[in-house]
Amino acid sequence: EDQVTQSPEALRLQEGESSSLNCSYTVSGLRGLFWYRQDPGKGPEFLFTLYSAGEEKEKERLKATLTKKESFLHITAPKPEDSATYLCAVPPESGGSYIPTFGRGTSLIVHP
Amino acid sequence: DGGITQSPKYLFRKEGQNVTLSCEQNLNHDAMYWYRQDPGQGLRLIYYSQIVNDFQKGDIAEGYSVSREKKESFPLTVTSAQKNPTAFYLCASSRDRGNIQYFGAGTRLSVL
C-alpha cells in the first residue's frame, strides 16, 4: 500500500525567510508526484507534476524537486501571500486503481 | 475556461434530511472523485467514477450515495444515515488514471 507523509505539519516563517517542505513516500515504484496549494475554504490548486528522480520545476518563488524517496518544495524569500496548505500526492500504479494517495499537507504561514 | 463547478458553496442539513451536492465538469474527463476534508485529517475518498454509469466506493462511503448518468456530472447525496456530515466536500476529475489536476471550489456542509 502506498504511503505519503508530509513534514512539518505546520510551518511559520517570516517574510523573506526561505525554507523547504518535505513529502516522503513509500511506493512500489516511482510513478511521479503532484504538488498542490490549498487556500482556506477553497479547493486545491494544482502546482506541479514531477515524473522522475532529479527533475525540478519552478513557479515564482516555489521550486519542487524529486528523488526516489521524497520530494521537496523549496520556498525562496516567501511573501505573506504564499501562506496556504501545501499538499502532495502520488498517482496510482499503472494498470491498477484510479486512486492517488495524498499526504495530509503542510500548513504554511508567512508573517509580514 | 474548463473547470469543475461545485454548488452550493454552503449547505445546511436538518436532522433526518438527505441533501445533494452538485459537481459539474466541462473538461471532458472520464474520471471523477468525491473527497471529504476534515481539519487535520487530509483528504478522504468517498466515491469515484471511472466512466459513465459506473462508480466505486472509497474509504468512507457509508452514508453517502452517488450517480454518474452523464460524463459531465457526478452528484453526491449525503443521506440521513451519515451521522457526522459536517465537513468540506471536494469534487475532482482526471483525464489520466489518478492524475488529478482539477478540483472544484468545494461545498461546506453543516448540520442545523
Coordinates of N, CA and C in Angstrom, one line a residue:
Chain A
E1 N 0.8 -1.2 0.0 CA 0.0 0.0 0.0 C 0.9 1.3 0.0
D2 N 0.5 2.2 -0.9 CA 1.3 3.4 -1.0 C 1.1 4.3 0.3
Q3 N 2.1 4.9 0.7 CA 2.0 5.9 1.9 C 2.7 7.1 1.5
V4 N 2.1 8.3 1.9 CA 2.7 9.6 1.7 C 2.7 10.3 3.0
T5 N 3.9 10.9 3.4 CA 4.0 11.6 4.6 C 4.6 13.0 4.4
Q6 N 3.9 14.0 4.9 CA 4.4 15.3 4.7 C 4.9 15.9 6.0
S7 N 6.0 16.7 6.0 CA 6.5 17.3 7.2 C 7.1 18.6 6.8
P8 N 7.1 19.6 7.8 CA 6.3 19.5 9.0 C 4.8 19.6 8.8
E9 N 4.0 19.4 9.8 CA 2.6 19.6 9.7 C 2.3 21.1 9.6
A10 N 3.0 21.9 10.3 CA 2.8 23.4 10.2 C 4.2 24.1 10.2
L11 N 4.2 25.2 9.6 CA 5.5 25.9 9.4 C 5.2 27.4 9.4
R12 N 5.8 28.1 10.3 CA 5.7 29.6 10.4 C 7.0 30.2 10.0
L13 N 6.9 31.1 9.0 CA 8.1 31.8 8.5 C 7.9 33.3 8.6
Q14 N 9.0 34.0 8.7 CA 9.0 35.5 8.5 C 9.1 35.7 7.0
E15 N 8.5 36.8 6.5 CA 8.7 37.2 5.1 C 10.1 37.2 4.7
G16 N 10.5 36.6 3.6 CA 11.9 36.6 3.2 C 12.7 35.4 3.7
E17 N 12.1 34.6 4.7 CA 12.9 33.5 5.3 C 12.6 32.3 4.5
S18 N 13.6 31.8 3.7 CA 13.4 30.7 2.8 C 13.4 29.4 3.6
S19 N 12.7 28.4 3.1 CA 12.6 27.1 3.8 C 12.1 26.0 2.8
S20 N 12.0 24.8 3.3 CA 11.6 23.7 2.4 C 10.5 22.9 3.1
L21 N 9.6 22.3 2.4 CA 8.6 21.4 2.8 C 8.9 20.0 2.2
N22 N 8.7 19.0 3.0 CA 9.1 17.6 2.6 C 7.9 16.8 2.4
C23 N 8.0 15.9 1.3 CA 6.9 14.9 1.0 C 7.7 13.6 0.8
S24 N 7.6 12.7 1.7 CA 8.3 11.4 1.6 C 7.2 10.3 1.3
Y25 N 7.6 9.3 0.5 CA 6.6 8.3 0.1 C 7.2 6.9 0.0
T26 N 6.3 6.0 0.3 CA 6.7 4.6 0.1 C 5.7 4.0 -0.9
V27 N 6.3 3.7 -2.1 CA 5.5 3.2 -3.2 C 6.3 2.0 -3.8
S28 N 5.6 1.2 -4.6 CA 6.2 0.1 -5.2 C 7.2 0.5 -6.3
G29 N 7.0 1.6 -6.9 CA 7.9 2.1 -7.9 C 7.6 3.6 -8.2
L30 N 8.6 4.4 -8.4 CA 8.4 5.8 -8.6 C 7.5 6.0 -9.9
R31 N 6.4 6.7 -9.7 CA 5.5 7.0 -10.8 C 5.1 8.4 -10.9
G32 N 5.9 9.2 -10.3 CA 5.6 10.7 -10.3 C 5.0 11.2 -9.0
L33 N 4.9 12.5 -8.9 CA 4.4 13.1 -7.7 C 3.8 14.4 -8.1
F34 N 2.6 14.8 -7.4 CA 1.9 16.0 -7.6 C 2.1 16.9 -6.4
W35 N 2.1 18.2 -6.6 CA 2.1 19.2 -5.6 C 0.9 20.1 -5.8
Y36 N 0.2 20.5 -4.8 CA -1.0 21.4 -4.8 C -0.8 22.4 -3.8
R37 N -1.5 23.6 -4.0 CA -1.7 24.6 -3.0 C -3.2 24.7 -2.7
Q38 N -3.5 24.8 -1.4 CA -4.9 25.0 -1.0 C -5.0 26.2 0.0
D39 N -5.8 27.1 -0.4 CA -6.1 28.3 0.4 C -7.3 27.9 1.3
P40 N -7.5 28.6 2.4 CA -8.6 28.2 3.3 C -9.9 28.4 2.7
G41 N -10.8 27.4 2.8 CA -12.1 27.4 2.2 C -12.2 27.3 0.7
K42 N -11.1 26.8 0.1 CA -11.1 26.7 -1.3 C -10.6 25.3 -1.7
G43 N -10.8 24.9 -3.0 CA -10.3 23.6 -3.4 C -8.8 23.7 -3.7
P44 N -8.1 22.6 -3.7 CA -6.6 22.6 -4.0 C -6.4 23.0 -5.5
E45 N -5.3 23.7 -5.6 CA -4.9 24.2 -6.9 C -3.6 23.5 -7.3
F46 N -3.7 22.8 -8.5 CA -2.5 22.1 -9.0 C -1.3 23.0 -9.2
L47 N -0.1 22.6 -8.7 CA 1.1 23.3 -8.9 C 2.0 22.6 -9.9
F48 N 2.4 21.4 -9.6 CA 3.5 20.7 -10.4 C 3.2 19.2 -10.4
T49 N 3.7 18.6 -11.5 CA 3.8 17.2 -11.6 C 5.3 16.9 -11.8
L50 N 5.9 16.0 -11.1 CA 7.3 15.6 -11.3 C 7.2 14.1 -11.6
Y51 N 8.0 13.7 -12.6 CA 7.9 12.4 -13.1 C 9.1 11.5 -12.8
S52 N 10.3 12.1 -12.7 CA 11.4 11.2 -12.5 C 12.4 11.9 -11.5
A53 N 13.2 11.0 -10.9 CA 14.2 11.5 -9.9 C 15.2 12.4 -10.6
G54 N 15.4 13.5 -9.9 CA 16.3 14.5 -10.4 C 15.6 15.7 -11.1
E55 N 14.3 15.5 -11.4 CA 13.5 16.5 -12.1 C 13.2 17.7 -11.1
E56 N 13.2 18.9 -11.7 CA 12.9 20.1 -10.9 C 11.9 20.9 -11.7
K57 N 11.0 21.6 -11.0 CA 10.1 22.5 -11.7 C 10.0 23.8 -10.8
E58 N 9.8 24.9 -11.4 CA 9.7 26.2 -10.7 C 8.5 27.0 -11.1
K59 N 8.0 27.7 -10.1 CA 6.9 28.6 -10.4 C 7.0 29.7 -9.4
E60 N 7.4 30.9 -9.8 CA 7.6 32.1 -9.0 C 8.6 31.7 -7.9
R61 N 8.2 31.8 -6.6 CA 9.1 31.6 -5.5 C 9.2 30.1 -5.1
L62 N 8.5 29.2 -5.8 CA 8.4 27.8 -5.5 C 9.3 27.0 -6.5
K63 N 10.0 26.0 -5.9 CA 10.7 25.1 -6.7 C 10.5 23.7 -6.1
A64 N 10.1 22.8 -6.9 CA 9.8 21.4 -6.5 C 10.9 20.5 -7.1
T65 N 11.4 19.6 -6.2 CA 12.5 18.7 -6.6 C 12.0 17.3 -6.2
L66 N 12.6 16.2 -6.9 CA 12.2 14.9 -6.7 C 13.4 13.9 -6.6
T67 N 13.4 13.1 -5.6 CA 14.3 12.0 -5.5 C 13.5 10.7 -5.6
K68 N 14.2 9.5 -5.4 CA 13.5 8.3 -5.4 C 12.6 8.0 -4.2
K69 N 12.9 8.8 -3.1 CA 12.1 8.5 -1.9 C 11.3 9.7 -1.4
E70 N 11.6 10.9 -1.9 CA 11.0 12.1 -1.4 C 11.0 13.3 -2.4
S71 N 10.2 14.2 -2.1 CA 10.1 15.5 -2.9 C 10.2 16.6 -1.9
F72 N 10.8 17.7 -2.3 CA 10.9 18.9 -1.6 C 10.2 20.0 -2.3
L73 N 9.5 20.9 -1.6 CA 9.0 22.1 -2.2 C 9.8 23.3 -1.5
H74 N 10.7 23.9 -2.2 CA 11.5 24.9 -1.7 C 10.8 26.3 -1.9
I75 N 10.7 27.1 -0.9 CA 10.1 28.4 -1.0 C 11.2 29.4 -0.7
T76 N 11.5 30.2 -1.7 CA 12.5 31.2 -1.6 C 12.0 32.6 -1.4
A77 N 12.5 33.2 -0.3 CA 12.0 34.6 0.0 C 10.5 34.7 0.0
P78 N 9.8 33.9 0.9 CA 8.4 33.9 0.8 C 7.7 35.2 1.2
K79 N 6.5 35.4 0.7 CA 5.7 36.5 1.0 C 4.4 36.1 1.7
P80 N 3.8 37.0 2.4 CA 2.5 36.6 3.1 C 1.5 35.9 2.2
E81 N 1.5 36.2 0.9 CA 0.5 35.6 0.0 C 0.8 34.2 -0.3
D82 N 2.0 33.7 0.1 CA 2.4 32.3 0.0 C 1.8 31.4 1.1
S83 N 1.1 32.1 2.0 CA 0.5 31.3 3.1 C -0.6 30.5 2.6
A84 N -0.6 29.2 2.9 CA -1.6 28.2 2.4 C -1.2 26.8 2.9
T85 N -2.0 25.9 2.6 CA -1.7 24.5 2.9 C -1.2 23.9 1.6
Y86 N 0.0 23.2 1.7 CA 0.6 22.6 0.5 C 0.4 21.0 0.6
L87 N -0.2 20.5 -0.4 CA -0.4 19.0 -0.4 C 0.4 18.4 -1.5
C88 N 0.8 17.1 -1.2 CA 1.5 16.3 -2.2 C 0.7 15.0 -2.4
A89 N 0.8 14.4 -3.6 CA 0.1 13.1 -3.8 C 0.9 12.3 -4.8
V90 N 0.7 11.0 -4.7 CA 1.4 10.0 -5.6 C 0.3 9.4 -6.4
P91 N 0.5 9.3 -7.8 CA -0.5 8.7 -8.6 C -0.6 7.2 -8.4
P92 N -1.7 6.5 -8.7 CA -1.8 5.1 -8.5 C -0.8 4.3 -9.5
E93 N -0.6 3.0 -9.2 CA 0.2 2.2 -10.0 C -0.5 2.1 -11.4
S94 N 0.3 2.1 -12.5 CA -0.3 2.0 -13.8 C -1.0 0.6 -14.0
G95 N -2.1 0.6 -14.6 CA -2.9 -0.6 -14.8 C -3.7 -1.0 -13.6
G96 N -3.5 -0.2 -12.5 CA -4.3 -0.5 -11.3 C -5.4 0.4 -11.1
S97 N -5.5 0.9 -9.8 CA -6.7 1.7 -9.5 C -6.6 3.1 -10.1
Y98 N -7.6 3.9 -9.8 CA -7.7 5.3 -10.3 C -7.5 6.2 -9.1
I99 N -7.0 5.7 -8.0 CA -7.0 6.5 -6.7 C -5.6 6.9 -6.4
P100 N -5.3 8.2 -6.4 CA -4.0 8.7 -5.9 C -3.9 8.7 -4.4
T101 N -2.7 8.7 -3.8 CA -2.6 8.8 -2.4 C -2.1 10.1 -2.0
F102 N -2.8 10.8 -1.1 CA -2.5 12.2 -0.7 C -1.8 12.2 0.6
G103 N -0.9 13.1 0.8 CA -0.4 13.4 2.2 C -1.4 14.3 2.9
R104 N -1.2 14.5 4.2 CA -2.1 15.4 5.0 C -1.8 16.8 4.8
G105 N -0.7 17.2 4.2 CA -0.5 18.6 4.0 C 0.4 19.3 5.0
T106 N 1.1 20.4 4.6 CA 1.8 21.3 5.5 C 1.2 22.6 5.4
S107 N 0.8 23.1 6.6 CA 0.2 24.4 6.7 C 1.3 25.5 6.8
L108 N 1.4 26.4 5.9 CA 2.4 27.4 5.9 C 1.8 28.7 6.2
I109 N 2.4 29.4 7.2 CA 2.0 30.8 7.5 C 3.3 31.7 7.3
V110 N 3.2 32.7 6.5 CA 4.3 33.6 6.3 C 3.9 35.0 6.9
H111 N 4.6 35.4 7.9 CA 4.3 36.6 8.6 C 5.0 37.8 8.0
P112 N 4.3 39.0 7.9 CA 5.0 40.1 7.3 C 6.1 40.7 8.2
Chain B
D1 N -13.2 29.0 -20.0 CA -12.1 28.1 -19.5 C -12.8 26.8 -18.9
G2 N -12.1 25.7 -19.1 CA -12.6 24.5 -18.5 C -12.3 24.4 -17.0
G3 N -13.2 23.7 -16.3 CA -13.0 23.5 -14.9 C -14.1 22.7 -14.3
I4 N -14.2 22.7 -12.9 CA -15.2 22.0 -12.2 C -16.0 23.0 -11.4
T5 N -17.3 22.9 -11.4 CA -18.2 23.7 -10.7 C -18.9 22.9 -9.6
Q6 N -18.8 23.3 -8.4 CA -19.5 22.7 -7.3 C -20.5 23.7 -6.8
S7 N -21.7 23.2 -6.4 CA -22.7 24.0 -5.8 C -23.5 23.2 -4.9
P8 N -24.1 23.8 -3.9 CA -23.8 25.2 -3.5 C -22.5 25.3 -2.8
K9 N -22.1 26.6 -2.5 CA -20.9 26.8 -1.7 C -21.0 26.4 -0.2
Y10 N -22.2 26.7 0.3 CA -22.6 26.4 1.7 C -23.9 25.7 1.7
L11 N -24.0 24.7 2.6 CA -25.3 23.9 2.6 C -25.5 23.5 4.1
F12 N -26.8 23.6 4.4 CA -27.2 23.2 5.8 C -28.2 22.1 5.7
R13 N -27.9 21.1 6.6 CA -28.8 19.9 6.6 C -29.5 19.8 8.0
K14 N -30.8 19.5 7.9 CA -31.6 19.3 9.1 C -31.5 17.8 9.4
E15 N -31.6 17.4 10.6 CA -31.6 16.0 11.0 C -32.6 15.2 10.3
G16 N -32.2 14.0 9.7 CA -33.1 13.2 9.0 C -33.3 13.5 7.5
Q17 N -32.6 14.6 7.1 CA -32.8 15.0 5.7 C -31.6 14.5 4.9
N18 N -32.0 14.2 3.6 CA -30.9 14.0 2.6 C -30.6 15.3 1.8
V19 N -29.4 15.5 1.5 CA -29.0 16.7 0.7 C -28.1 16.2 -0.4
T20 N -28.2 17.0 -1.5 CA -27.4 16.6 -2.7 C -26.4 17.7 -3.0
L21 N -25.2 17.4 -3.2 CA -24.1 18.3 -3.6 C -23.9 18.1 -5.1
S22 N -23.8 19.2 -5.8 CA -23.6 19.1 -7.3 C -22.2 19.3 -7.7
C23 N -21.8 18.5 -8.7 CA -20.4 18.7 -9.3 C -20.6 18.5 -10.8
E24 N -20.2 19.5 -11.5 CA -20.2 19.5 -13.0 C -18.8 19.9 -13.5
Q25 N -18.4 19.2 -14.6 CA -17.1 19.5 -15.2 C -17.3 19.6 -16.7
N26 N -16.5 20.5 -17.3 CA -16.5 20.7 -18.7 C -15.2 20.4 -19.3
L27 N -14.4 19.5 -18.7 CA -13.1 19.2 -19.1 C -13.0 17.9 -20.0
N28 N -14.2 17.3 -20.2 CA -14.2 16.0 -20.9 C -13.4 14.9 -20.3
H29 N -13.3 15.0 -18.9 CA -12.6 13.9 -18.2 C -13.5 12.7 -17.9
D30 N -12.9 11.5 -18.0 CA -13.7 10.3 -17.7 C -13.9 10.1 -16.2
A31 N -12.8 10.3 -15.5 CA -12.8 10.0 -14.0 C -13.2 11.2 -13.2
M32 N -14.0 10.9 -12.2 CA -14.4 12.0 -11.2 C -14.4 11.4 -9.8
Y33 N -14.2 12.3 -8.9 CA -14.0 11.8 -7.5 C -14.7 12.7 -6.5
W34 N -15.1 12.2 -5.4 CA -15.6 13.0 -4.2 C -14.7 12.7 -3.0
Y35 N -14.2 13.8 -2.4 CA -13.4 13.7 -1.2 C -14.1 14.5 -0.1
R36 N -13.9 14.0 1.1 CA -14.3 14.8 2.3 C -13.0 15.3 3.0
Q37 N -13.0 16.5 3.5 CA -11.9 17.1 4.2 C -12.3 17.6 5.5
D38 N -11.7 17.0 6.6 CA -11.9 17.5 7.9 C -10.6 18.0 8.4
P39 N -10.6 19.0 9.4 CA -9.4 19.6 9.9 C -8.5 18.5 10.4
G40 N -7.2 18.5 10.0 CA -6.2 17.6 10.5 C -6.3 16.2 10.0
Q41 N -7.2 15.9 9.0 CA -7.4 14.6 8.5 C -7.1 14.4 7.1
G42 N -6.7 15.5 6.4 CA -6.4 15.4 5.0 C -7.6 15.0 4.2
L43 N -7.4 14.6 3.0 CA -8.5 14.2 2.0 C -8.8 12.7 2.2
R44 N -10.1 12.5 2.3 CA -10.6 11.1 2.4 C -11.6 10.8 1.3
L45 N -11.3 9.7 0.5 CA -12.1 9.4 -0.7 C -13.5 8.8 -0.3
I46 N -14.5 9.4 -0.8 CA -15.9 8.9 -0.6 C -16.3 8.0 -1.7
Y47 N -16.3 8.4 -2.9 CA -16.6 7.6 -4.1 C -15.8 8.1 -5.3
Y48 N -15.6 7.3 -6.3 CA -15.0 7.7 -7.5 C -15.7 7.0 -8.7
S49 N -15.6 7.6 -9.8 CA -16.2 7.0 -11.0 C -15.2 7.1 -12.2
Q50 N -15.0 5.9 -12.8 CA -14.0 5.9 -13.9 C -14.7 6.2 -15.2
I51 N -16.0 6.0 -15.3 CA -16.7 6.2 -16.6 C -18.2 6.3 -16.3
V52 N -18.9 6.8 -17.2 CA -20.3 7.0 -17.1 C -21.0 5.7 -16.7
N53 N -22.0 5.8 -15.8 CA -22.8 4.6 -15.3 C -22.0 3.6 -14.5
D54 N -20.8 4.0 -14.0 CA -20.0 3.2 -13.2 C -19.4 4.0 -12.1
F55 N -19.4 3.5 -10.9 CA -18.7 4.1 -9.7 C -18.4 3.1 -8.7
Q56 N -17.4 3.5 -7.9 CA -16.9 2.6 -6.8 C -16.8 3.3 -5.5
K57 N -17.0 2.6 -4.4 CA -16.9 3.1 -3.1 C -15.4 3.4 -2.8
G58 N -15.2 4.5 -2.0 CA -13.9 4.8 -1.5 C -13.8 4.4 -0.1
D59 N -13.0 5.0 0.7 CA -12.7 4.6 2.1 C -13.8 4.9 3.1
I60 N -14.7 5.9 2.8 CA -15.7 6.3 3.7 C -17.0 6.5 3.1
A61 N -17.5 5.5 2.3 CA -18.7 5.6 1.5 C -20.0 5.5 2.3
E62 N -19.9 5.0 3.5 CA -21.2 4.7 4.3 C -21.9 6.0 4.6
G63 N -23.2 6.1 4.3 CA -24.0 7.3 4.5 C -24.0 8.2 3.3
Y64 N -23.3 7.8 2.2 CA -23.3 8.6 1.0 C -23.8 7.8 -0.2
S65 N -24.3 8.5 -1.2 CA -24.6 7.8 -2.5 C -24.2 8.8 -3.6
V66 N -24.0 8.2 -4.8 CA -23.6 9.0 -6.0 C -24.4 8.4 -7.2
S67 N -24.3 9.1 -8.3 CA -24.8 8.7 -9.6 C -23.9 9.2 -10.6
R68 N -23.8 8.6 -11.8 CA -23.0 9.1 -12.9 C -23.7 8.8 -14.2
E69 N -24.8 9.6 -14.4 CA -25.6 9.4 -15.6 C -25.1 10.1 -16.8
K70 N -24.3 11.1 -16.6 CA -23.7 11.9 -17.7 C -22.2 12.1 -17.4
K71 N -21.4 12.2 -18.4 CA -19.9 12.3 -18.2 C -19.6 13.6 -17.4
E72 N -20.4 14.6 -17.6 CA -20.1 15.9 -17.0 C -20.5 16.0 -15.6
S73 N -21.4 15.1 -15.1 CA -22.0 15.3 -13.8 C -21.8 14.2 -12.8
F74 N -21.5 14.5 -11.6 CA -21.2 13.4 -10.6 C -21.8 13.9 -9.2
P75 N -23.1 13.9 -9.0 CA -23.7 14.5 -7.8 C -23.5 13.5 -6.6
L76 N -23.3 14.1 -5.4 CA -23.1 13.3 -4.2 C -24.3 13.6 -3.3
T77 N -25.0 12.6 -2.8 CA -26.1 12.7 -1.8 C -25.6 12.3 -0.5
V78 N -25.7 13.2 0.5 CA -25.4 12.9 1.9 C -26.7 12.4 2.5
T79 N -26.8 11.2 2.9 CA -28.1 10.7 3.4 C -28.2 10.9 4.9
S80 N -29.4 10.6 5.4 CA -29.6 10.7 6.9 C -28.8 9.7 7.6
A81 N -28.3 8.7 7.0 CA -27.5 7.7 7.6 C -26.1 8.2 8.0
Q82 N -25.7 9.3 7.4 CA -24.4 9.8 7.7 C -24.6 10.7 8.9
K83 N -24.1 10.2 10.1 CA -24.4 10.9 11.3 C -23.5 12.0 11.6
N84 N -22.4 12.2 10.9 CA -21.5 13.3 11.2 C -21.1 13.9 9.8
P85 N -22.1 14.6 9.2 CA -21.8 15.1 7.8 C -21.1 16.4 7.8
T86 N -20.9 17.1 8.9 CA -20.3 18.4 8.8 C -18.8 18.3 8.4
A87 N -18.5 18.9 7.2 CA -17.2 18.8 6.6 C -17.2 19.6 5.4
F88 N -16.0 19.7 4.8 CA -15.8 20.4 3.5 C -15.7 19.3 2.4
Y89 N -16.5 19.4 1.4 CA -16.6 18.3 0.4 C -16.0 18.9 -0.9
L90 N -15.1 18.1 -1.5 CA -14.4 18.5 -2.7 C -14.6 17.4 -3.8
C91 N -14.9 18.0 -5.0 CA -15.1 17.1 -6.2 C -13.8 17.3 -7.1
A92 N -13.4 16.3 -7.7 CA -12.2 16.4 -8.6 C -12.4 15.5 -9.8
S93 N -11.5 15.8 -10.8 CA -11.6 15.0 -12.0 C -10.2 14.8 -12.6
S94 N -10.1 13.7 -13.4 CA -8.8 13.5 -14.0 C -9.0 12.9 -15.4
R95 N -8.1 13.3 -16.3 CA -8.1 12.8 -17.7 C -7.4 11.4 -17.7
D96 N -6.2 11.4 -17.0 CA -5.5 10.1 -16.9 C -5.7 9.4 -15.6
R97 N -5.4 8.2 -15.5 CA -5.7 7.4 -14.3 C -5.0 8.0 -13.1
G98 N -5.9 8.6 -12.2 CA -5.4 9.1 -10.9 C -4.6 10.3 -10.9
N99 N -4.4 10.9 -12.1 CA -3.6 12.1 -12.3 C -4.5 13.3 -12.1
I100 N -4.8 13.7 -10.9 CA -5.8 14.7 -10.6 C -5.2 16.1 -10.7
Q101 N -5.6 16.9 -11.6 CA -5.1 18.3 -11.7 C -6.2 19.3 -11.5
Y102 N -7.4 18.9 -11.3 CA -8.5 19.8 -11.2 C -9.4 19.4 -10.0
F103 N -9.6 20.4 -9.1 CA -10.6 20.3 -8.0 C -11.6 21.4 -8.2
G104 N -12.8 21.1 -7.6 CA -13.8 22.2 -7.5 C -13.5 23.1 -6.3
A105 N -14.3 24.1 -6.2 CA -14.1 25.1 -5.1 C -14.6 24.6 -3.7
G106 N -15.3 23.5 -3.8 CA -15.8 22.9 -2.5 C -17.1 23.3 -2.1
T107 N -17.8 22.5 -1.3 CA -19.0 22.8 -0.6 C -18.8 22.5 0.9
R108 N -19.2 23.5 1.7 CA -19.1 23.3 3.1 C -20.5 22.9 3.7
L109 N -20.6 21.8 4.2 CA -21.9 21.3 4.7 C -21.9 21.4 6.3
S110 N -23.0 21.9 6.8 CA -23.1 22.0 8.2 C -24.5 21.4 8.6
V111 N -24.6 21.0 9.9 CA -25.9 20.5 10.4 C -26.6 21.5 11.2
L112 N -27.9 21.7 11.0 CA -28.6 22.7 11.8 C -29.1 22.0 13.1

